[in-house]
Every structure is written in C-alpha cells, then in structure tokens.
Coordinates of C-alpha atoms in Angstrom, one line a residue:
Chain A
M87 CA 136.8 99.2 141.6
P88 CA 136.8 95.8 140.4
N89 CA 139.2 94.9 137.7
W90 CA 137.0 93.9 135.0
F91 CA 139.1 91.7 133.0
T92 CA 139.6 89.6 135.9
L93 CA 137.1 86.3 136.1
A94 CA 137.1 85.9 140.2
D95 CA 135.6 89.6 140.1
W96 CA 132.6 88.0 138.4
F97 CA 132.3 84.4 139.3
T98 CA 132.9 82.9 142.5
A99 CA 135.5 79.3 141.7
D100 CA 131.8 77.1 142.5
E101 CA 130.5 79.3 139.6
W102 CA 132.7 79.3 137.6
R103 CA 133.5 75.6 137.4
A104 CA 129.9 75.0 136.6
V105 CA 130.1 77.7 133.5
A106 CA 133.5 76.3 131.9
L107 CA 131.5 72.8 132.8
S108 CA 128.5 74.0 130.7
L109 CA 130.6 75.6 127.5
R110 CA 132.8 72.1 127.4
V111 CA 129.5 70.1 127.4
S112 CA 127.9 72.6 124.9
L113 CA 130.9 72.3 122.8
W114 CA 131.5 68.8 122.6
A115 CA 127.0 68.6 121.9
T116 CA 127.4 70.5 119.3
V117 CA 130.4 69.4 117.4
L118 CA 129.8 65.5 118.2
S119 CA 125.9 66.1 116.3
L120 CA 126.8 68.5 114.0
P121 CA 127.4 65.4 111.0
L122 CA 124.4 63.5 112.2
G123 CA 122.3 66.3 112.6
T124 CA 122.9 67.3 108.8
Y125 CA 122.5 63.8 107.5
V126 CA 119.1 63.5 109.5
A127 CA 118.1 66.8 108.2
H128 CA 119.3 66.1 104.5
V129 CA 117.5 62.7 104.6
L130 CA 114.2 64.2 106.1
A131 CA 113.9 67.3 103.8
R132 CA 115.0 65.1 100.6
R133 CA 114.4 61.6 100.8
E134 CA 111.0 59.5 101.2
F135 CA 110.7 56.2 102.5
W136 CA 108.8 54.1 104.7
G137 CA 109.1 55.3 108.2
K138 CA 110.0 58.4 107.5
Q139 CA 107.0 60.1 109.5
L140 CA 108.4 57.8 112.8
L141 CA 112.1 59.1 112.4
N142 CA 110.3 62.5 112.3
G143 CA 109.2 61.8 115.5
L144 CA 111.8 60.2 117.0
V145 CA 114.1 63.5 116.5
H146 CA 111.3 65.7 117.6
L147 CA 110.5 63.4 120.5
P148 CA 112.9 65.1 123.4
L149 CA 111.5 68.3 122.4
I150 CA 108.0 67.5 124.0
L151 CA 108.9 64.5 126.6
P152 CA 109.2 65.7 129.9
P153 CA 113.2 66.4 130.2
V154 CA 112.9 64.0 133.4
V155 CA 112.0 61.1 131.0
T156 CA 114.8 61.6 128.7
G157 CA 116.8 61.2 131.3
Y158 CA 115.7 58.4 132.5
L159 CA 115.7 56.6 129.3
L160 CA 119.0 57.8 128.6
L161 CA 120.1 56.1 132.0
L162 CA 118.4 52.9 131.1
A163 CA 120.2 52.7 127.5
F164 CA 123.5 54.3 128.8
G165 CA 124.0 53.2 132.2
R166 CA 126.5 51.2 133.7
K167 CA 124.1 48.6 133.1
G168 CA 122.0 49.6 130.6
F169 CA 121.7 47.6 127.2
I170 CA 123.7 50.0 125.5
G171 CA 126.0 51.0 128.2
Q172 CA 126.9 47.7 129.6
Y173 CA 129.0 47.1 125.9
L174 CA 130.4 51.0 126.1
D175 CA 132.1 49.6 129.6
Q176 CA 133.1 46.0 128.3
W177 CA 134.3 47.0 124.8
F178 CA 135.7 50.5 125.2
G179 CA 136.0 51.4 129.2
L180 CA 133.6 54.1 128.8
V181 CA 131.1 54.8 131.3
L182 CA 128.5 58.0 130.8
A183 CA 126.3 58.2 133.3
F184 CA 127.2 60.2 136.1
K185 CA 130.4 61.7 134.3
W186 CA 130.5 64.7 132.3
S187 CA 130.9 63.0 128.7
G188 CA 127.1 61.7 129.9
A189 CA 126.3 65.2 130.3
V190 CA 127.4 65.7 126.6
L191 CA 125.0 62.7 125.7
A192 CA 122.0 64.7 127.2
A193 CA 122.8 67.7 126.0
A194 CA 123.2 66.1 122.6
V195 CA 119.8 64.3 122.6
M196 CA 118.0 67.5 124.0
A197 CA 119.3 70.1 121.7
F198 CA 119.4 67.7 118.5
P199 CA 115.6 68.5 117.2
L200 CA 116.2 71.8 117.5
M201 CA 119.6 71.6 115.1
V202 CA 117.9 69.4 112.3
R203 CA 114.9 72.0 111.9
A204 CA 117.3 74.7 111.6
I205 CA 119.4 72.5 108.8
R206 CA 116.4 70.7 107.4
Q207 CA 114.4 74.3 106.7
A208 CA 118.0 75.5 105.0
F209 CA 117.8 71.9 102.9
E210 CA 114.0 73.0 102.0
A211 CA 115.1 76.2 100.4
V212 CA 117.5 74.9 98.2
D213 CA 115.8 74.4 95.1
P214 CA 116.3 70.9 93.8
K215 CA 116.7 71.6 90.4
L216 CA 119.9 73.5 90.4
E217 CA 121.1 69.6 92.3
Q218 CA 119.7 68.4 89.7
T219 CA 121.6 71.2 87.0
A220 CA 124.9 70.1 88.9
G221 CA 124.3 66.1 87.9
T222 CA 124.1 66.7 84.3
L223 CA 127.3 68.7 84.5
G224 CA 129.0 66.0 85.3
A225 CA 129.2 66.2 89.0
S226 CA 128.1 63.1 90.6
P227 CA 125.9 63.1 94.4
L228 CA 128.8 63.5 96.8
W229 CA 130.4 66.8 94.6
V230 CA 127.0 68.0 94.4
F231 CA 126.6 68.1 97.6
V232 CA 130.3 69.5 99.0
T233 CA 130.0 72.4 95.8
V234 CA 126.7 73.4 95.8
T235 CA 124.2 72.1 98.3
L236 CA 126.9 72.7 101.5
P237 CA 128.2 76.2 100.4
L238 CA 124.4 77.8 100.1
I239 CA 123.2 76.2 103.1
L240 CA 126.4 76.9 105.3
P241 CA 124.9 79.5 107.3
G242 CA 121.7 77.2 107.7
I243 CA 124.3 74.8 109.1
I244 CA 125.9 77.4 111.4
A245 CA 122.8 78.5 112.4
G246 CA 122.2 74.8 113.9
A247 CA 124.8 74.9 115.9
V248 CA 124.1 78.2 117.4
L249 CA 120.7 77.0 118.5
C250 CA 121.9 73.8 119.4
F251 CA 125.0 75.3 121.6
A252 CA 122.6 77.5 123.3
K253 CA 119.8 74.8 124.2
A254 CA 122.7 72.9 125.7
M255 CA 123.7 75.2 127.7
G256 CA 120.4 75.4 129.5
E257 CA 119.7 71.5 129.7
F258 CA 119.2 70.7 132.8
G259 CA 116.0 68.0 133.4
A260 CA 117.7 65.3 131.4
T261 CA 121.0 66.2 132.5
I262 CA 120.1 66.1 136.5
T263 CA 118.5 62.6 136.2
F264 CA 121.3 61.2 133.8
V265 CA 124.2 62.3 135.5
S266 CA 122.9 64.1 138.4
N267 CA 124.3 67.3 140.1
I268 CA 128.2 66.7 141.0
P269 CA 130.1 69.9 142.0
G270 CA 133.1 70.3 139.4
Q271 CA 132.1 66.6 137.5
T272 CA 128.3 67.2 136.4
Q273 CA 127.1 70.1 137.9
T274 CA 126.6 72.2 135.1
L275 CA 125.1 76.2 134.5
P276 CA 121.5 75.4 135.0
S277 CA 122.2 72.7 137.8
A278 CA 124.3 74.8 139.5
I279 CA 121.8 77.8 139.6
Y280 CA 119.1 75.2 141.0
T281 CA 121.6 74.2 143.6
F282 CA 122.2 77.5 145.0
L283 CA 118.7 78.5 144.7
Q284 CA 117.7 75.5 147.7
V285 CA 120.7 77.1 150.1
P286 CA 119.6 79.7 152.0
G287 CA 121.4 83.6 150.6
G288 CA 122.3 81.6 147.5
D289 CA 120.5 84.3 145.5
P290 CA 122.7 86.9 144.2
Q291 CA 125.1 83.6 143.1
A292 CA 121.9 82.1 141.3
F293 CA 121.5 85.5 139.8
R294 CA 124.6 85.9 138.2
L295 CA 124.5 82.7 136.6
V296 CA 120.6 83.2 134.9
L297 CA 122.1 86.4 133.7
V298 CA 124.9 84.3 131.6
S299 CA 122.2 82.1 130.7
I300 CA 119.9 85.0 129.5
A301 CA 123.3 86.1 127.5
V302 CA 124.0 83.1 125.9
A303 CA 120.5 82.5 125.0
M304 CA 119.7 85.7 123.4
F305 CA 123.2 86.0 121.6
A306 CA 122.1 82.2 119.8
L307 CA 118.8 83.2 119.0
I308 CA 119.8 86.6 117.4
L309 CA 123.1 85.2 115.7
S310 CA 121.0 81.8 114.1
E311 CA 117.9 84.4 112.6
L312 CA 121.1 86.4 110.8
L313 CA 122.4 83.3 109.6
S314 CA 118.9 81.9 108.6
R315 CA 117.9 84.7 106.5
A316 CA 122.0 84.9 105.0
V317 CA 120.4 81.4 103.6
A318 CA 118.2 82.9 101.8
R319 CA 120.5 86.0 100.9
R320 CA 122.9 84.0 99.2
I321 CA 120.3 81.5 98.0
A322 CA 118.4 84.3 95.9
G323 CA 121.9 85.3 95.2
R324 CA 122.0 88.9 96.5
Chain B
M282 CA 128.0 60.6 66.0
S283 CA 123.8 60.4 66.7
L284 CA 121.5 59.5 69.7
T285 CA 119.1 56.9 69.5
V286 CA 115.8 57.1 71.5
A287 CA 113.6 54.6 72.2
L288 CA 111.0 55.1 75.3
D289 CA 108.1 53.5 76.7
H290 CA 106.5 55.3 79.6
R291 CA 103.4 55.0 81.7
F292 CA 102.5 58.6 83.5
P293 CA 98.8 58.5 85.4
G294 CA 96.6 59.3 82.7
F295 CA 99.1 60.0 79.8
T296 CA 101.7 57.3 78.1
L297 CA 105.2 58.1 76.4
E298 CA 106.3 56.0 73.3
V299 CA 108.2 57.5 71.1
N300 CA 111.1 56.3 68.8
F301 CA 113.2 58.1 66.7
T302 CA 117.3 58.8 66.0
A303 CA 118.7 62.7 66.0
P304 CA 121.5 62.8 63.9
P305 CA 124.7 65.4 64.2
G306 CA 122.9 69.0 63.5
L307 CA 119.8 69.9 65.1
T308 CA 117.6 68.3 66.3
A309 CA 113.8 69.9 67.5
L310 CA 111.2 67.8 69.1
F311 CA 108.3 70.1 68.3
G312 CA 104.7 69.9 69.9
K313 CA 102.2 71.5 72.2
S314 CA 102.6 71.6 75.9
G315 CA 101.9 68.6 77.8
S316 CA 103.2 66.4 74.3
G317 CA 105.9 64.5 76.4
K318 CA 109.0 66.8 74.6
T319 CA 110.2 67.3 78.0
S320 CA 109.7 64.1 79.3
V321 CA 112.1 63.1 76.2
I322 CA 115.0 65.0 77.0
N323 CA 114.5 64.3 80.9
A324 CA 114.5 60.8 79.7
V325 CA 117.6 61.3 77.5
A326 CA 119.3 63.4 80.7
G327 CA 118.5 60.2 83.2
I328 CA 116.4 62.9 85.1
L329 CA 113.6 60.4 84.3
R330 CA 113.8 56.9 84.2
P331 CA 111.2 55.4 81.6
D332 CA 109.5 52.1 82.4
Q333 CA 111.0 50.5 79.4
G334 CA 113.4 52.1 76.7
R335 CA 117.0 52.2 75.1
I336 CA 118.9 55.6 74.4
T337 CA 122.6 55.4 73.1
S338 CA 124.6 58.4 72.4
G339 CA 127.4 57.4 69.5
E340 CA 128.9 53.9 71.1
I341 CA 127.5 54.9 74.6
T342 CA 124.3 52.9 75.9
L343 CA 122.9 55.7 78.3
L344 CA 119.9 53.2 79.0
D345 CA 119.1 49.5 78.5
T346 CA 115.9 48.9 80.4
A347 CA 116.2 45.1 79.1
H348 CA 119.8 45.0 80.3
A349 CA 119.2 47.0 83.3
I350 CA 121.7 49.8 82.2
N351 CA 121.2 53.0 83.3
L352 CA 123.8 55.9 83.4
P353 CA 123.5 58.2 86.1
P354 CA 123.2 61.8 84.9
H355 CA 126.5 63.0 85.9
R356 CA 127.6 59.9 83.7
R357 CA 126.4 60.7 80.6
R358 CA 128.5 63.6 79.0
L359 CA 125.8 66.0 78.3
G360 CA 125.3 69.6 78.5
Y361 CA 121.2 70.4 79.6
V362 CA 120.4 73.7 78.9
F363 CA 117.2 74.3 80.6
Q364 CA 114.5 76.8 80.4
D365 CA 115.4 78.4 83.9
A366 CA 119.0 79.6 83.2
R367 CA 119.3 77.5 86.9
L368 CA 123.1 79.7 87.4
F369 CA 124.4 78.3 90.8
P370 CA 124.1 81.5 92.9
H371 CA 126.6 81.4 95.3
L372 CA 129.3 81.2 91.8
T373 CA 130.4 83.9 89.7
V374 CA 129.9 83.9 85.8
R375 CA 133.2 83.0 85.3
Q376 CA 132.7 80.1 88.6
N377 CA 129.7 78.8 86.6
L378 CA 131.1 78.7 82.9
N379 CA 133.9 76.4 84.4
Y380 CA 131.4 73.9 86.9
G381 CA 131.4 71.2 84.4
R382 CA 135.1 71.9 83.7
W383 CA 136.0 70.4 87.0
F384 CA 134.2 66.7 86.2
S385 CA 134.5 66.8 82.3
P386 CA 136.8 63.9 80.7
K387 CA 140.6 65.5 80.5
T388 CA 140.4 64.5 77.0
K389 CA 140.6 68.6 74.6
G390 CA 136.9 70.4 75.5
P391 CA 135.9 73.6 74.1
N392 CA 138.7 76.2 74.9
F393 CA 137.1 78.7 77.8
D394 CA 138.1 81.9 75.9
D395 CA 136.2 80.6 72.6
I396 CA 133.4 80.6 74.2
V397 CA 133.4 83.5 75.9
V398 CA 133.9 84.9 72.8
L399 CA 131.2 83.2 70.8
L400 CA 128.8 83.9 73.6
G401 CA 129.9 87.6 74.3
L402 CA 130.5 86.8 77.9
N403 CA 133.8 88.8 78.4
A404 CA 132.5 91.4 80.4
L405 CA 130.2 89.7 82.8
L406 CA 133.0 87.3 84.1
A407 CA 133.1 88.7 87.3
R408 CA 129.3 89.2 88.0
R409 CA 126.9 87.1 90.1
P410 CA 123.7 85.2 88.0
Q411 CA 121.7 88.2 90.1
A412 CA 123.0 90.8 88.2
L413 CA 122.5 89.6 85.3
S414 CA 119.7 90.1 82.5
G415 CA 117.6 87.2 81.4
G416 CA 119.8 87.1 78.1
E417 CA 122.8 87.1 79.9
K418 CA 121.8 84.2 82.0
S419 CA 120.9 82.1 78.8
R420 CA 124.0 82.4 77.6
V421 CA 125.4 81.7 80.5
A422 CA 124.4 78.3 80.6
I423 CA 124.8 77.8 77.1
G424 CA 128.1 78.2 78.3
R425 CA 128.9 76.5 80.9
A426 CA 127.0 73.2 79.1
L427 CA 129.4 73.8 76.4
L428 CA 132.5 73.9 78.5
S429 CA 131.4 70.6 80.1
N430 CA 132.5 69.3 77.1
P431 CA 129.2 67.2 76.4
A432 CA 129.1 64.7 73.6
L433 CA 125.2 65.7 73.7
L434 CA 123.3 68.8 73.7
L435 CA 120.1 68.6 75.4
M436 CA 118.1 72.5 75.2
D437 CA 114.4 72.7 76.3
E438 CA 113.1 76.0 75.6
P439 CA 116.0 78.1 76.0
F440 CA 115.0 81.4 75.0
A441 CA 111.0 80.6 76.5
A442 CA 111.6 83.1 78.6
L443 CA 113.4 85.9 76.3
D444 CA 111.7 88.4 74.4
E445 CA 112.1 88.4 70.6
A446 CA 114.8 91.2 70.2
R447 CA 116.6 88.6 72.6
K448 CA 116.0 85.5 71.2
A449 CA 117.3 87.1 67.8
E450 CA 120.3 88.0 69.7
L451 CA 120.5 84.5 70.7
L452 CA 119.4 82.9 67.3
P453 CA 123.0 83.4 65.5
Y454 CA 124.6 81.2 68.1
I455 CA 122.3 78.6 68.4
E456 CA 123.0 78.6 64.5
A457 CA 126.8 78.4 64.9
L458 CA 126.6 75.4 67.5
R459 CA 124.6 73.3 65.4
D460 CA 126.8 74.3 61.9
H461 CA 130.7 74.5 64.1
T462 CA 130.6 71.8 66.4
Q463 CA 129.6 67.6 65.9
I464 CA 127.8 67.7 68.9
P465 CA 123.9 66.2 68.1
I466 CA 121.9 68.9 69.6
L467 CA 117.7 68.0 71.1
Y468 CA 116.0 71.4 70.9
V469 CA 112.5 71.2 72.6
S470 CA 110.4 74.0 71.2
H471 CA 106.9 74.6 70.9
A472 CA 107.3 77.8 68.3
L473 CA 107.6 76.7 65.1
A474 CA 109.2 79.6 63.3
E475 CA 112.6 79.0 65.6
V476 CA 112.3 75.4 64.5
A477 CA 111.9 76.3 61.2
R478 CA 114.7 78.5 61.9
L479 CA 117.1 76.0 63.2
A480 CA 116.4 72.2 62.9
T481 CA 117.8 70.4 60.9
T482 CA 115.7 67.4 61.4
L483 CA 112.0 67.9 63.2
V484 CA 110.4 65.2 65.4
V485 CA 106.9 66.2 66.0
L486 CA 105.7 64.9 69.2
D487 CA 101.3 65.0 69.9
Q488 CA 100.0 63.3 73.0
G489 CA 102.9 61.5 74.2
R490 CA 103.6 59.8 70.6
I491 CA 105.5 60.7 67.3
L492 CA 103.1 62.3 64.7
R493 CA 106.0 62.4 62.3
A494 CA 109.8 62.4 62.3
G495 CA 112.3 63.5 59.5
S496 CA 114.3 66.3 57.4
A497 CA 112.9 69.4 59.0
A498 CA 112.7 70.6 55.2
D499 CA 110.7 68.6 53.8
L500 CA 108.2 67.9 57.1
L501 CA 107.9 72.0 57.2
S502 CA 106.4 71.7 53.3
D503 CA 104.2 68.6 53.7
P504 CA 100.5 70.1 53.7
D505 CA 99.2 67.1 55.4
L506 CA 101.8 68.0 58.5
A507 CA 101.0 71.8 58.5
P508 CA 97.4 71.5 60.2
A509 CA 99.2 70.0 63.2
L510 CA 101.9 72.5 62.9
G511 CA 99.5 74.9 63.4
L512 CA 98.1 76.5 60.5
R513 CA 99.1 80.1 61.5
D514 CA 102.8 79.1 61.7
A515 CA 103.2 76.8 58.8
G516 CA 105.7 77.3 56.2
A517 CA 108.7 76.5 54.6
T518 CA 112.0 76.5 54.2
L519 CA 114.2 78.2 50.8
T520 CA 117.4 78.1 50.8
G521 CA 119.2 81.3 49.3
T522 CA 122.6 82.8 48.4
L523 CA 123.4 86.3 49.3
I524 CA 124.9 88.0 46.2
A525 CA 124.0 91.7 46.9
Q526 CA 123.6 94.2 49.1
D527 CA 121.7 97.2 47.7
A528 CA 121.9 100.6 47.9
D529 CA 118.4 101.2 49.1
G530 CA 118.3 99.0 52.0
L531 CA 117.6 95.4 50.4
S532 CA 120.0 92.4 50.2
Q533 CA 119.7 90.3 47.3
L534 CA 119.5 86.6 47.1
Q535 CA 120.1 83.9 44.6
S536 CA 117.4 81.1 45.1
A537 CA 116.1 77.9 42.9
G538 CA 113.1 80.1 42.2
G539 CA 114.7 83.1 41.1
P540 CA 116.4 86.2 43.0
I541 CA 114.7 87.0 46.3
W542 CA 115.0 90.9 47.7
L543 CA 114.6 91.2 51.6
P544 CA 115.3 93.8 54.0
T545 CA 119.4 94.3 54.4
I546 CA 120.5 91.2 56.0
A547 CA 123.8 91.2 57.8
A548 CA 125.8 88.7 56.2
N549 CA 129.2 88.5 53.7
L550 CA 128.2 88.2 50.6
G551 CA 128.2 84.1 49.2
T552 CA 126.5 83.1 52.7
T553 CA 124.3 80.6 52.2
L554 CA 121.1 81.6 54.1
R555 CA 117.6 79.5 55.4
I556 CA 114.8 81.7 54.8
R557 CA 111.4 81.0 56.1
I558 CA 108.5 81.8 54.5
A559 CA 105.0 81.2 56.2
A560 CA 102.4 79.7 53.9
Q561 CA 99.4 82.8 54.4
D562 CA 102.1 85.3 53.2
V563 CA 102.5 83.5 49.7
I564 CA 100.3 84.8 47.0
L565 CA 100.0 82.2 43.9
S566 CA 99.4 83.4 40.3
R567 CA 99.2 81.5 36.6
T568 CA 100.9 83.9 35.1
R569 CA 104.1 86.2 35.8
P570 CA 102.2 89.6 37.3
E571 CA 102.9 92.9 36.6
G572 CA 102.6 95.9 37.8
L573 CA 103.2 94.7 41.5
S574 CA 104.6 96.2 44.5
A575 CA 105.6 92.7 46.0
L576 CA 109.7 92.3 44.8
N577 CA 109.9 88.5 45.0
I578 CA 108.3 86.7 42.4
L579 CA 109.2 82.9 42.2
Q580 CA 108.6 80.3 39.9
A581 CA 107.4 76.9 41.2
T582 CA 105.9 74.0 40.3
I583 CA 102.4 72.8 42.2
S584 CA 103.8 69.4 43.5
E585 CA 100.9 68.8 45.7
I586 CA 96.9 70.0 46.8
R587 CA 95.7 69.6 49.8
L588 CA 92.2 70.6 50.6
S589 CA 90.1 70.8 53.9
D590 CA 87.3 73.0 55.7
D591 CA 90.2 75.8 56.3
G592 CA 91.0 76.0 52.7
A593 CA 93.9 74.9 50.2
L594 CA 97.4 74.4 51.0
I595 CA 99.5 74.1 48.4
Q596 CA 103.0 72.7 47.9
L597 CA 105.6 74.1 45.2
A598 CA 108.6 72.3 43.9
V599 CA 111.3 75.3 43.7
G600 CA 113.8 73.4 42.5
S601 CA 114.8 70.8 44.6
E602 CA 113.3 72.7 47.4
H603 CA 109.5 73.0 48.3
M604 CA 107.5 75.9 49.8
L605 CA 104.4 76.1 51.3
A606 CA 101.4 78.5 50.2
R607 CA 98.3 78.7 52.2
I608 CA 95.2 80.3 50.2
T609 CA 91.2 80.0 49.8
A610 CA 89.6 76.9 48.6
R611 CA 87.5 79.4 46.6
S612 CA 91.2 80.8 45.0
A613 CA 92.2 77.5 44.4
K614 CA 89.2 76.6 42.2
A615 CA 89.4 80.1 40.6
L616 CA 93.1 79.3 39.5
S617 CA 91.9 75.6 38.6
L618 CA 94.9 74.2 40.4
S619 CA 96.3 71.2 39.6
P620 CA 99.7 69.3 40.3
G621 CA 102.3 69.6 37.6
Q622 CA 101.3 73.2 37.0
P623 CA 103.8 75.9 36.4
I624 CA 103.4 78.5 38.9
F625 CA 104.0 81.9 40.1
A626 CA 104.5 82.5 44.1
I627 CA 104.7 86.3 45.2
V628 CA 106.0 87.1 48.7
K629 CA 106.5 91.1 49.5
S630 CA 110.1 91.7 51.4
V631 CA 108.7 92.5 54.8
A632 CA 106.5 89.8 55.1
V633 CA 109.8 87.7 56.0
A634 CA 111.2 89.1 59.3
Q635 CA 114.5 89.7 60.1
T636 CA 114.2 86.2 62.9
D637 CA 113.4 83.9 59.8
V638 CA 116.2 84.4 58.2
G639 CA 119.0 82.3 59.6
T640 CA 122.4 80.5 57.9
R641 CA 121.7 77.2 56.5

C-alpha cells in the first residue's frame, strides 16, 4: 500500500525535479510580472494615447505568435550576445539564456497577455465616476487608486495572477527555444513530458506529469472564474 | 466667503459662456436639461477644464486659464453631491462618511456625530450602500461631502432620483445647511418649486448663457422672467411668521399682506417661513370679497403687468415683498388693472403644498 504523503511514491526524482522547477519558475514569473501587468492593464483600460493599439498588439503578440518565434526573439534579445543580454551580462553579470531565470522570463512573456486581459477587465468594470468622486473628496490620484480602485479590482488582479501562474506552468515552446531542456536546470514540466515521450517506455512517466498539468490548469481556470465573479460582486456591493 | 465663476467653453455645437458670483447661502443654477448647468458645476469641481475661465472660492483661485492655474479636484476643498449618490460599494456607511476626512486639512471640520444626527444616519452606519434606499443613499452622500470639511458645496440635482415624499424629508436638511453653515452651496436643479424653496440666489441658464442672475425672491417674482422659468411653475415666495397653531388643523402666519392660514406646519411658533405661492393659484379681486371659502385674502398693490399671448402676469407688491399672479388677458381687461392700484390677492390654503413651505 503506497504512503499517500510521500512524494517519492508519486514521482521519480527526475519527475519531481521538473515539477518543482516549474512551480518555482511560474511563481517568479507571476510575482515579477504582476506590477507591470497591473500598470499596463490600467493604461489600456483607462488612458487614451497615441500608439495605444500598438501597445495592445505588442502585449498580445505572444498569444498569437508561434511560441518558437517568441523564444527565438528572446534569444536574440536576451542571449549572451543579444542586444539586451550583452549589457545584462556586462553590467550585472546576469545571464538568462539556458538558465532557469531565462525560463522565468520566457514564461512571464508568454503569460503576460492572459494576466493583462484579466486585470484590464476588472479595471473596466469599475465606474470611473467612483474614482472621480473620490477625487472631489480630496484623494489624490494615487490615493484614489489605493483606496477605491485597488480594493474593487483585487479579486481581478488575483485572477490575473492565477491565470499567469497556470500558463507559466504549461509554457513549452518559447522556453525550450530560449533556455533549452537541461534536466535540473531548465527542464520544466512540459519539457520533461516531451523528453519522456521521446524515450521508449517513457509513457507512464509522461502520463503522471500530464495529470499534474491538467490538474493545475483546471484549478487555475475555476479559481480565476470565481475571482472574476467576486469582482462583479464587489463592484455591485453585494 | 463667496464663489466667483467666469467660464468660456466650446463644446461641439454648444457654447458655454457664464459669469456670476455665488454669495454665501444657496445659489441655484436653474435651466432646462442641456442648458449647461452640470458643465458649470463640473468646471467648478475641476472635472471639466474650460477653454478659458477664472474661478475663485473665497481667497483661493481654483482656476485661472490666463495664468495657467488649474487646481486638480482633490485640492479644491469641495464637497460634491452627485445626482446618483456614488457611494463606495466596498465600504460601509461609516467608512463612506469618513472617506473625505482622511484627506481634509486638519483644521476643525464638522463633527462626525453632529452630521450623523443632522442627517439621521445613526441606524445605517454599519450597513453597506447596497442595503440602503435611494433617500438613505442621498443622505449618506450629503454627509460624506460635508464631513470632508469643504469650503464649497456642490449639489447636482441630489434628489432627482427620489419620489416626492423622500424629497420632502430631505429638503429641511438642505435648508439647515444653508442657514447654519457659512459654506456657499451651488445647487443645480430643473425643478422650480425646489429652487423657490431653497435658493437665496438664482442663476437662470439658457443654452449655455446666463439669462438672469440675482436674488431668488426678486427673480421669481419677475413677470418678464416667468415664461422662461415655465408658466405653469411660475410663482413667487412670501415670508411669514408662524404665530398660532389652530385647533382645526390650520397654522396661522403673519405676513406683510395680512394673516395667512395653511394646513398644519410642523414648526415652532415664531419661526419665519418662506411660502411659495404658484402664480396660477392666485385670484385677484378689486374689492375685498365676502362669502368666499378661500381663507387667505392678502392686501397688495399692483406693481407690474405683463400681457402676452399666454395671458397676463401681474406682479403684486406685498409690503416689501412681491408675489406673482397669472390670470387671463380677458380678466385683466375686465378688472381694468393698472400699476399702482390696490388689489386683493386670494389664495386657497390647500393650494400651498407642504413642500412649498420652508424655513427662510
């Protein structure tokens, strides 16, 4: 009879390394892109400016482009000789390509559109008149954001974060292109599945990871849906 | 402390051009929808930036386009009560009321408990806005604006969404604000009866321009202005002092034109009241009539006659005040009315609605 509480009964060391790496990559990708994602969502929801459509397109590009293209572009930009990567290396000693930190970047870029979309919808559901009213009561724009907008959209921000996390867990194409598939370093959960499927007899191992993927994705979708409804409820004041 | 407003703003197909002063007391911006009332109040609030203009509140310049001064709304120290109460849905009534206090200057503002009592909010404090009725929301919105310790109060048809009974309940609160605070109140309305009851100063807007501005009592009794205000609603205000509560359900007031009896008014004896009398409810008589059911027969002198296709509008001097009577041209001719003539104005007690009587 298996001991249900020991991971070793569920996963082999290789499998667990992949799952743990994916969890770490996804967490960092989510945490790091949340401030920028919130800001971009706010800008897209509330401001009118020249080039808004361009920004909107840029944000959504990773959703449409073949992931391998996104990964290749990341390699061009952030590779050790890339036009950004060379300065990161020179000034900060930071190398992203073929490192787990690169996987964070790839996951963040790929998940960014989903996060922005969810948060943007939450912003759009808030009546600007409420924010205006807070202004007439003496609140500066920053305070309006902190005391009115943010509390109203908080569930939306969490929903965006959850979606981002789930998408990051599943990111494959851009990641494998940008940081390759090095066990223990850049072999994330989807990369591991891919690897197992290349090996004769690897199917059962792959299948356990497939189940993990499905569980994470399903949980995230349901949670983000519930949170989006919470935004609507909060705004209606129920 | 008073508010001065001079604005010039071009909307597509509409030009707003106004210039007026709002002294302490309540200044009503009156006009049809689309006349620019809300734009004026939004410009004062800093929500609308006019092409050109200068707005000062007491010593403070809120806007001066010539000198590139434009204070953002949160630095204008104003309380704005919107048509829809706009309470914050994520906060309780108490938190809503306190919202503006976080940001108001630390000088002594109105006391929280006083405002709660004044507006009757005690039982509501722990509730969420969702659980409030329309009238309760309006009261909370007014309280929230007052507690932000404003130097200026803006009200954009705060009762537009309420039924008559609710409105009648809230009008005394506005009167109390007008009479017991030194804050100028700018009040947007398209309901003349409300304006007659509340306003000390009246600014009549028409298609983005000021038709007339001045003392509310003067403008409301001006027969030349009455067609623009709406003939059916036209009517002036008289003041009277409550001197007796009669046993048969009538209250007696002393006015410059003689005693006036009205259905019971809940106020203390000695209170000075403002009574709006609609022009079309006034009957004129050359001699003191007898055997008449109408109780109120006021002595007056004709001060102005305006004849038009719509009939005759007669302005009557009652002591130092004026009232307005609307009769047909035929009656005016039959009575051969002329300025300077003494005349009796007859008003049925029941023609004056409860909401037409307010404090001065």
